[in-house]
Coordinates of C-alpha atoms in Angstrom, one line a residue:
M1 CA 4.0 -16.6 -15.7
T2 CA 5.2 -17.8 -12.1
K3 CA 4.1 -16.3 -9.0
K4 CA 7.8 -15.3 -8.4
K5 CA 7.5 -13.4 -11.2
E6 CA 4.8 -11.9 -10.8
T7 CA 5.8 -10.3 -7.6
I8 CA 8.8 -8.9 -9.2
I9 CA 7.1 -7.4 -11.5
S10 CA 4.5 -5.9 -8.7
V11 CA 6.7 -4.6 -6.8
A12 CA 8.9 -3.0 -9.6
L13 CA 5.4 -1.2 -10.6
I14 CA 5.3 0.5 -7.4
A15 CA 9.0 1.2 -6.8
A16 CA 8.3 3.1 -10.3
L17 CA 5.1 4.4 -9.2
L18 CA 6.6 6.1 -6.1
I19 CA 9.8 7.8 -8.1
V20 CA 8.0 9.7 -10.6
L21 CA 5.4 10.6 -8.0
Y22 CA 8.8 12.3 -6.2
V23 CA 10.1 13.4 -9.5
L24 CA 7.5 15.3 -10.6
E25 CA 7.5 16.6 -7.4
Q26 CA 11.2 17.9 -7.9
I27 CA 10.1 19.2 -10.7
L28 CA 6.6 21.4 -10.4
P29 CA 5.7 23.9 -8.0
S30 CA 3.6 22.1 -4.6
T31 CA 0.6 24.6 -6.0
S32 CA -0.1 22.6 -8.9
M33 CA -3.5 21.2 -8.9
L34 CA -2.1 18.2 -10.3
F35 CA -1.1 17.5 -6.3
T36 CA -4.4 18.3 -5.8
V37 CA -5.3 15.5 -7.9
L38 CA -3.4 13.0 -6.0
K39 CA -3.4 14.1 -2.4
K40 CA -7.2 13.7 -2.4
G41 CA -7.6 10.9 -5.1
A42 CA -5.4 8.3 -3.0
I43 CA -7.5 9.2 0.1
Y44 CA -10.9 9.1 -1.7
A45 CA -9.2 5.9 -3.3
L46 CA -8.9 4.1 0.5
V47 CA -12.5 5.2 1.4
A48 CA -13.8 4.2 -1.9
V49 CA -12.3 0.8 -1.4
S50 CA -13.3 0.8 2.0
M51 CA -17.2 0.9 1.5
N52 CA -16.6 -1.8 -1.8
L53 CA -15.1 -3.7 0.8
L54 CA -18.8 -3.7 2.8
N55 CA -21.2 -2.9 -0.1
G56 CA -19.7 -4.7 -3.2
F57 CA -18.5 -7.9 -1.6
T58 CA -20.6 -9.1 1.7
G59 CA -23.8 -6.8 -0.6
L60 CA -25.1 -4.5 3.0
F61 CA -25.8 -1.3 2.0
S62 CA -24.2 0.6 4.3
L63 CA -24.3 4.9 4.4
G64 CA -22.4 5.8 7.3
Q65 CA -18.7 6.0 6.2
A66 CA -18.4 9.7 6.4
G67 CA -19.3 9.1 10.5
F68 CA -17.1 7.2 10.7
M69 CA -14.3 9.8 9.0
L70 CA -15.6 12.1 11.3
L71 CA -14.6 9.7 14.2
G72 CA -10.9 9.5 12.3
A73 CA -10.5 12.8 12.0
Y74 CA -11.7 13.7 15.3
T75 CA -9.2 10.9 17.3
Y76 CA -6.6 12.2 14.9
G77 CA -6.5 15.6 15.8
I78 CA -7.3 15.2 19.3
L79 CA -4.2 13.0 19.6
T80 CA -1.8 14.9 18.0
I81 CA -2.3 19.4 18.4
P82 CA 0.6 20.0 20.2
V83 CA 0.7 20.2 23.7
E84 CA 2.0 24.3 23.8
Q85 CA -1.0 24.8 20.7
R86 CA -4.2 23.5 22.8
E87 CA -4.7 26.8 25.0
N88 CA -5.3 29.1 21.2
V89 CA -6.9 25.8 19.8
Y90 CA -9.3 25.0 22.3
M91 CA -9.6 29.0 23.5
Y92 CA -13.2 28.4 24.3
F93 CA -12.7 25.6 27.1
D94 CA -9.1 25.7 28.7
G95 CA -7.2 24.3 26.5
G96 CA -9.3 21.2 26.8
I97 CA -8.9 17.7 28.7
V98 CA -6.8 16.2 26.6
Q99 CA -3.6 17.4 27.9
F100 CA -0.8 15.2 25.9
T101 CA 0.5 14.1 21.9
V102 CA 0.8 10.6 19.9
P103 CA 3.9 10.2 17.3
V104 CA 1.8 10.6 13.4
F105 CA 1.9 7.2 13.2
I106 CA 0.3 5.6 16.1
A107 CA -2.7 8.3 16.3
L108 CA -3.4 7.2 12.2
I109 CA -4.3 3.4 13.8
A110 CA -6.2 4.8 16.7
A111 CA -7.7 6.5 14.5
G112 CA -9.2 3.8 12.5
V113 CA -9.2 2.0 16.1
V114 CA -12.2 4.5 17.4
A115 CA -14.0 4.3 14.5
A116 CA -13.9 0.5 14.6
I117 CA -15.1 0.3 18.0
F118 CA -18.2 2.6 17.5
A119 CA -18.8 0.8 14.1
Y120 CA -18.6 -2.7 16.6
L121 CA -21.0 -1.2 19.3
I122 CA -23.0 0.1 16.3
G123 CA -23.5 -3.4 14.1
L124 CA -25.1 -5.1 16.5
P125 CA -28.4 -3.8 17.0
V126 CA -28.3 -2.5 13.4
L127 CA -26.5 -5.6 11.4
R128 CA -29.5 -6.9 12.4
L129 CA -31.6 -4.8 9.6
K130 CA -31.8 -5.4 5.7
S131 CA -30.8 -3.8 2.6
D132 CA -32.4 0.2 2.9
Y133 CA -33.5 -0.3 6.4
L134 CA -29.4 -0.8 6.8
A135 CA -28.2 2.4 4.7
I136 CA -31.1 4.3 6.7
A137 CA -30.1 3.1 10.2
T138 CA -26.3 4.0 9.2
L139 CA -27.0 7.7 7.6
G140 CA -29.0 8.2 11.3
F141 CA -25.4 7.7 12.6
A142 CA -23.8 9.5 10.2
E143 CA -26.1 12.7 11.2
I144 CA -26.1 12.1 14.9
I145 CA -22.9 11.6 15.6
R146 CA -21.9 15.2 13.3
A147 CA -24.2 16.4 15.1
V148 CA -23.2 15.4 18.9
F149 CA -19.4 16.4 17.7
Q150 CA -21.0 19.8 17.6
W151 CA -22.0 20.1 21.1
D152 CA -20.9 22.3 23.4
K153 CA -20.8 20.0 26.9
L154 CA -18.2 17.8 24.4
G155 CA -16.2 21.1 23.8
P156 CA -13.2 20.4 25.5
L157 CA -13.0 17.1 24.1
T158 CA -14.0 18.0 20.5
N159 CA -13.5 22.1 20.3
G160 CA -17.6 21.8 20.2
S161 CA -18.2 23.8 16.3
N162 CA -15.0 25.2 16.4
L163 CA -12.1 24.2 14.6
L164 CA -9.4 22.1 14.6
R165 CA -6.0 22.8 13.8
S166 CA -2.4 23.1 14.3
Y167 CA -2.0 19.2 13.8
P168 CA 0.7 17.4 12.6
T169 CA 0.0 17.7 8.4
F170 CA 1.6 16.2 5.5
S171 CA 3.2 18.2 1.9
S172 CA 4.1 14.8 0.2
V173 CA 2.2 13.3 -2.5
L174 CA 3.9 10.4 -1.0
F175 CA 2.6 10.1 1.6
P176 CA -1.0 9.4 1.7
F177 CA -0.2 7.1 -1.6
I178 CA 1.9 5.0 0.9
V179 CA -0.6 4.9 3.6
S180 CA -3.6 4.0 1.3
G181 CA -1.5 1.6 -0.6
I182 CA -0.7 -0.6 2.6
C183 CA -4.6 0.0 3.5
I184 CA -5.9 -0.9 0.2
A185 CA -3.0 -3.8 0.1
I186 CA -4.8 -5.7 3.3
I187 CA -8.4 -5.1 2.1
V188 CA -7.5 -7.0 -0.9
M189 CA -5.1 -10.0 0.7
M190 CA -8.7 -10.4 3.3
I191 CA -10.7 -10.7 0.4
N192 CA -8.5 -12.3 -1.1
S193 CA -8.6 -14.8 2.0
T194 CA -11.4 -17.3 3.7
Y195 CA -13.2 -14.6 5.1
G196 CA -13.7 -13.0 1.8
R197 CA -14.8 -16.3 0.2
A198 CA -17.2 -16.0 3.0
F199 CA -18.2 -12.6 2.2
K200 CA -18.6 -13.4 -1.7
A201 CA -20.5 -15.8 -0.2
I202 CA -23.3 -14.0 2.0
R203 CA -23.5 -11.4 -0.6
D204 CA -24.5 -14.1 -3.6
D205 CA -26.9 -16.1 -1.2
E206 CA -27.1 -15.8 2.5
V207 CA -29.6 -18.6 3.2
A208 CA -26.5 -20.7 0.9
A209 CA -24.3 -19.2 3.0
E210 CA -25.3 -20.3 6.4
A211 CA -26.5 -23.7 4.9
M212 CA -22.8 -24.2 4.1
G213 CA -21.7 -22.9 7.7
I214 CA -20.6 -19.6 7.3
N215 CA -21.6 -17.9 10.8
L216 CA -23.7 -14.5 9.0
A217 CA -24.1 -12.0 12.2
H218 CA -20.4 -12.6 12.3
H219 CA -19.3 -12.4 9.3
K220 CA -21.2 -9.2 8.7
R221 CA -19.8 -7.7 11.9
I222 CA -16.4 -8.5 10.7
A223 CA -16.3 -6.3 7.4
F224 CA -18.8 -4.0 9.0
V225 CA -16.2 -3.4 11.6
V226 CA -13.1 -3.8 9.0
S227 CA -14.7 -1.2 6.3
S228 CA -15.3 1.3 9.4
F229 CA -11.1 1.1 10.3
F230 CA -9.9 2.1 7.5
A231 CA -12.8 4.8 7.0
G232 CA -11.8 6.1 9.8
V233 CA -7.9 5.8 8.7
S234 CA -9.0 7.9 5.0
G235 CA -11.1 10.2 7.7
A236 CA -7.6 11.3 9.8
L237 CA -5.4 12.1 6.2
L238 CA -8.4 13.9 4.9
A239 CA -8.0 16.0 7.7
M240 CA -4.2 16.6 7.3
Y241 CA -4.8 16.7 3.5
Q242 CA -7.8 20.0 4.8
T243 CA -5.2 21.2 7.2
T244 CA -8.4 21.5 9.6
I245 CA -11.2 19.7 11.3
Q246 CA -15.0 21.0 11.3
A247 CA -17.7 18.5 11.7
S248 CA -20.1 19.9 9.8
T249 CA -17.4 19.8 6.6
F250 CA -18.4 15.3 7.1
K251 CA -22.3 15.6 5.9
S252 CA -24.4 12.6 3.8
A253 CA -23.5 14.6 0.8
M254 CA -19.9 12.9 1.2
T255 CA -21.2 9.6 1.5
Y256 CA -23.1 10.2 -1.5
E257 CA -19.9 11.2 -3.1
I258 CA -17.8 7.7 -1.6
L259 CA -20.5 5.3 -3.1
L260 CA -20.8 7.2 -7.0
I261 CA -17.4 6.6 -7.0
V262 CA -18.1 2.9 -6.2
V263 CA -20.5 2.5 -8.6
I264 CA -19.1 4.1 -11.3
G265 CA -15.7 2.3 -10.7
G266 CA -17.6 -1.6 -10.7
I267 CA -19.7 -2.8 -7.5
G268 CA -17.2 -5.4 -6.6
S269 CA -14.0 -4.1 -7.8
V270 CA -10.7 -3.0 -6.3
T271 CA -9.7 -1.5 -8.9
G272 CA -12.9 -0.3 -9.8
S273 CA -13.2 2.1 -6.9
C274 CA -9.7 3.5 -8.1
I275 CA -9.1 4.2 -11.5
S276 CA -13.0 6.1 -10.3
S277 CA -11.5 8.2 -7.4
F278 CA -8.9 10.1 -9.3
L279 CA -11.7 10.5 -12.5
F280 CA -14.0 11.8 -10.2
I281 CA -11.7 13.7 -8.1
I282 CA -9.4 15.0 -11.8
F283 CA -13.3 16.2 -13.1
S284 CA -14.6 17.7 -10.3
E285 CA -11.7 19.7 -9.3
W286 CA -9.4 19.9 -12.2
I287 CA -11.3 19.3 -15.8
L288 CA -14.6 21.2 -15.5
R289 CA -13.5 24.2 -12.5
F290 CA -13.6 26.5 -16.0
L291 CA -17.5 26.2 -16.0
D292 CA -17.7 27.8 -13.1
N293 CA -16.1 30.8 -14.6
D294 CA -17.5 34.2 -16.2
T295 CA -16.6 33.8 -20.1
Y296 CA -16.5 36.8 -22.2
I297 CA -16.1 36.3 -26.1
G298 CA -15.3 39.7 -26.7
S299 CA -18.5 41.7 -25.5
F300 CA -20.9 38.5 -25.7
H301 CA -21.0 37.0 -22.4
V302 CA -21.5 32.8 -23.2
P303 CA -24.3 31.8 -21.1
L304 CA -24.7 29.1 -18.1
L305 CA -21.3 29.9 -17.2
R306 CA -21.2 30.6 -13.5
A307 CA -20.8 29.2 -9.9
G308 CA -22.2 25.9 -9.5
F309 CA -22.9 25.2 -13.2
R310 CA -19.6 23.0 -13.1
K311 CA -21.6 20.8 -10.5
V312 CA -24.8 20.6 -13.3
V313 CA -22.2 19.6 -15.7
F314 CA -20.6 16.8 -13.8
S315 CA -24.0 15.1 -13.1
V316 CA -25.0 14.9 -16.8
V317 CA -21.6 13.5 -17.2
I318 CA -21.8 11.0 -14.4
M319 CA -25.9 9.7 -15.9
I320 CA -24.1 9.1 -19.3
I321 CA -21.2 7.1 -17.3
V322 CA -23.8 5.3 -15.0
L323 CA -26.4 4.4 -18.5
F324 CA -24.3 3.0 -21.0
F325 CA -21.9 1.1 -17.6
R326 CA -24.3 -0.5 -15.9
Q327 CA -22.1 -2.7 -14.2
G328 CA -19.0 0.3 -13.8
I329 CA -15.6 0.7 -15.7
M330 CA -14.3 -2.7 -14.0
G331 CA -17.7 -4.6 -13.3
T332 CA -16.2 -6.7 -10.6
R333 CA -12.8 -7.1 -13.3
E334 CA -9.8 -6.5 -11.6
F335 CA -6.3 -5.8 -13.4
S336 CA -3.8 -7.9 -12.5
I337 CA -0.1 -8.4 -13.7
R338 CA -1.2 -11.8 -14.9
G339 CA -3.7 -10.4 -16.8
I340 CA -2.0 -7.8 -18.5
Y341 CA 0.6 -10.3 -19.1
N342 CA -1.5 -12.6 -20.6
F343 CA -3.8 -10.2 -22.9
L344 CA 0.0 -8.7 -24.2
T345 CA 1.0 -11.9 -25.7
G346 CA -2.3 -13.0 -26.0
K347 CA -2.2 -16.3 -24.0
S348 CA -6.1 -15.4 -23.3
R349 CA -7.0 -15.9 -26.7
K350 CA -5.6 -19.2 -27.2
K351 CA -6.7 -20.5 -24.3
K352 CA -10.7 -19.3 -25.4
T353 CA -9.8 -20.6 -29.2
A354 CA -9.6 -23.9 -27.8
K355 CA -11.8 -23.7 -25.9
G356 CA -14.0 -23.3 -29.4
G357 CA -11.9 -25.9 -30.9
N358 CA -12.4 -28.5 -28.0
A359 CA -16.4 -28.1 -28.2

């Protein structure tokens, strides 16, 4: 298959996906759980891929994703709340200190930029650490930034511990899919570039990578900043999905969920992160919901089925997946048009047979 034909098929599949989503929006009610899964799954796919860029492709164990999402969410909210609504939103802080608004797409980019700036400043001292120490430092940053944003002294900017609301949101499932798709495509292009090869070399062996002339500090900083930029964008998308912003929602549990998605999908696989994001949302938000409801069969009360039991079952399912799929669903493999074509036409099997014959 030629490169041109592969590109045409890829574009056609993306267009077909968007058409299907559009048709579903016209057929199904807007309150359908399917749209909840699709919207949240697309957002989590972006943040999972951004985390995989750092943890899976560069080998840096960071747990600060929730903090960068918080920065992105607040930046978006602060910049897009209409001026006429600021008195109502910042009712305890005289309308706040920001008295202007910017367009949605500029605010999305600003959300990523603010997160990237903080990542650069934090990365200067933190990226000298390795393994668990780096994870603890970045987790500490996320917890500190969450507490700082609830500080009343910053209320004129962040609204303290009160909600940010009345900013532009999205209703169509196409919006998060398009934004997340563009961002993930940029990350994939970076992974396939010379920078991506340098990241993988650092992950595999830092000593060998440095011996080959790769500047470890420089490339680690790039990976950290780029990952944080897209985490900030995903934070803004999550704020649009939730319609309100409050710092207390960006807890360390959010980072653990994202890390879990990366592990289940496969550390070092963009495709795996995307697939596991939707599977995670489907099971946690949809399929297992009935486990939280009291159930009766006639007069018999089914034991265990009550609020919170869903999380117990979900944890067991995750343990089973981790035990039997230690490399994750995809491992380090990726879906590609060429790979699918070779599989369907039997070319991959012919190549293996030919190699066996030559041996």
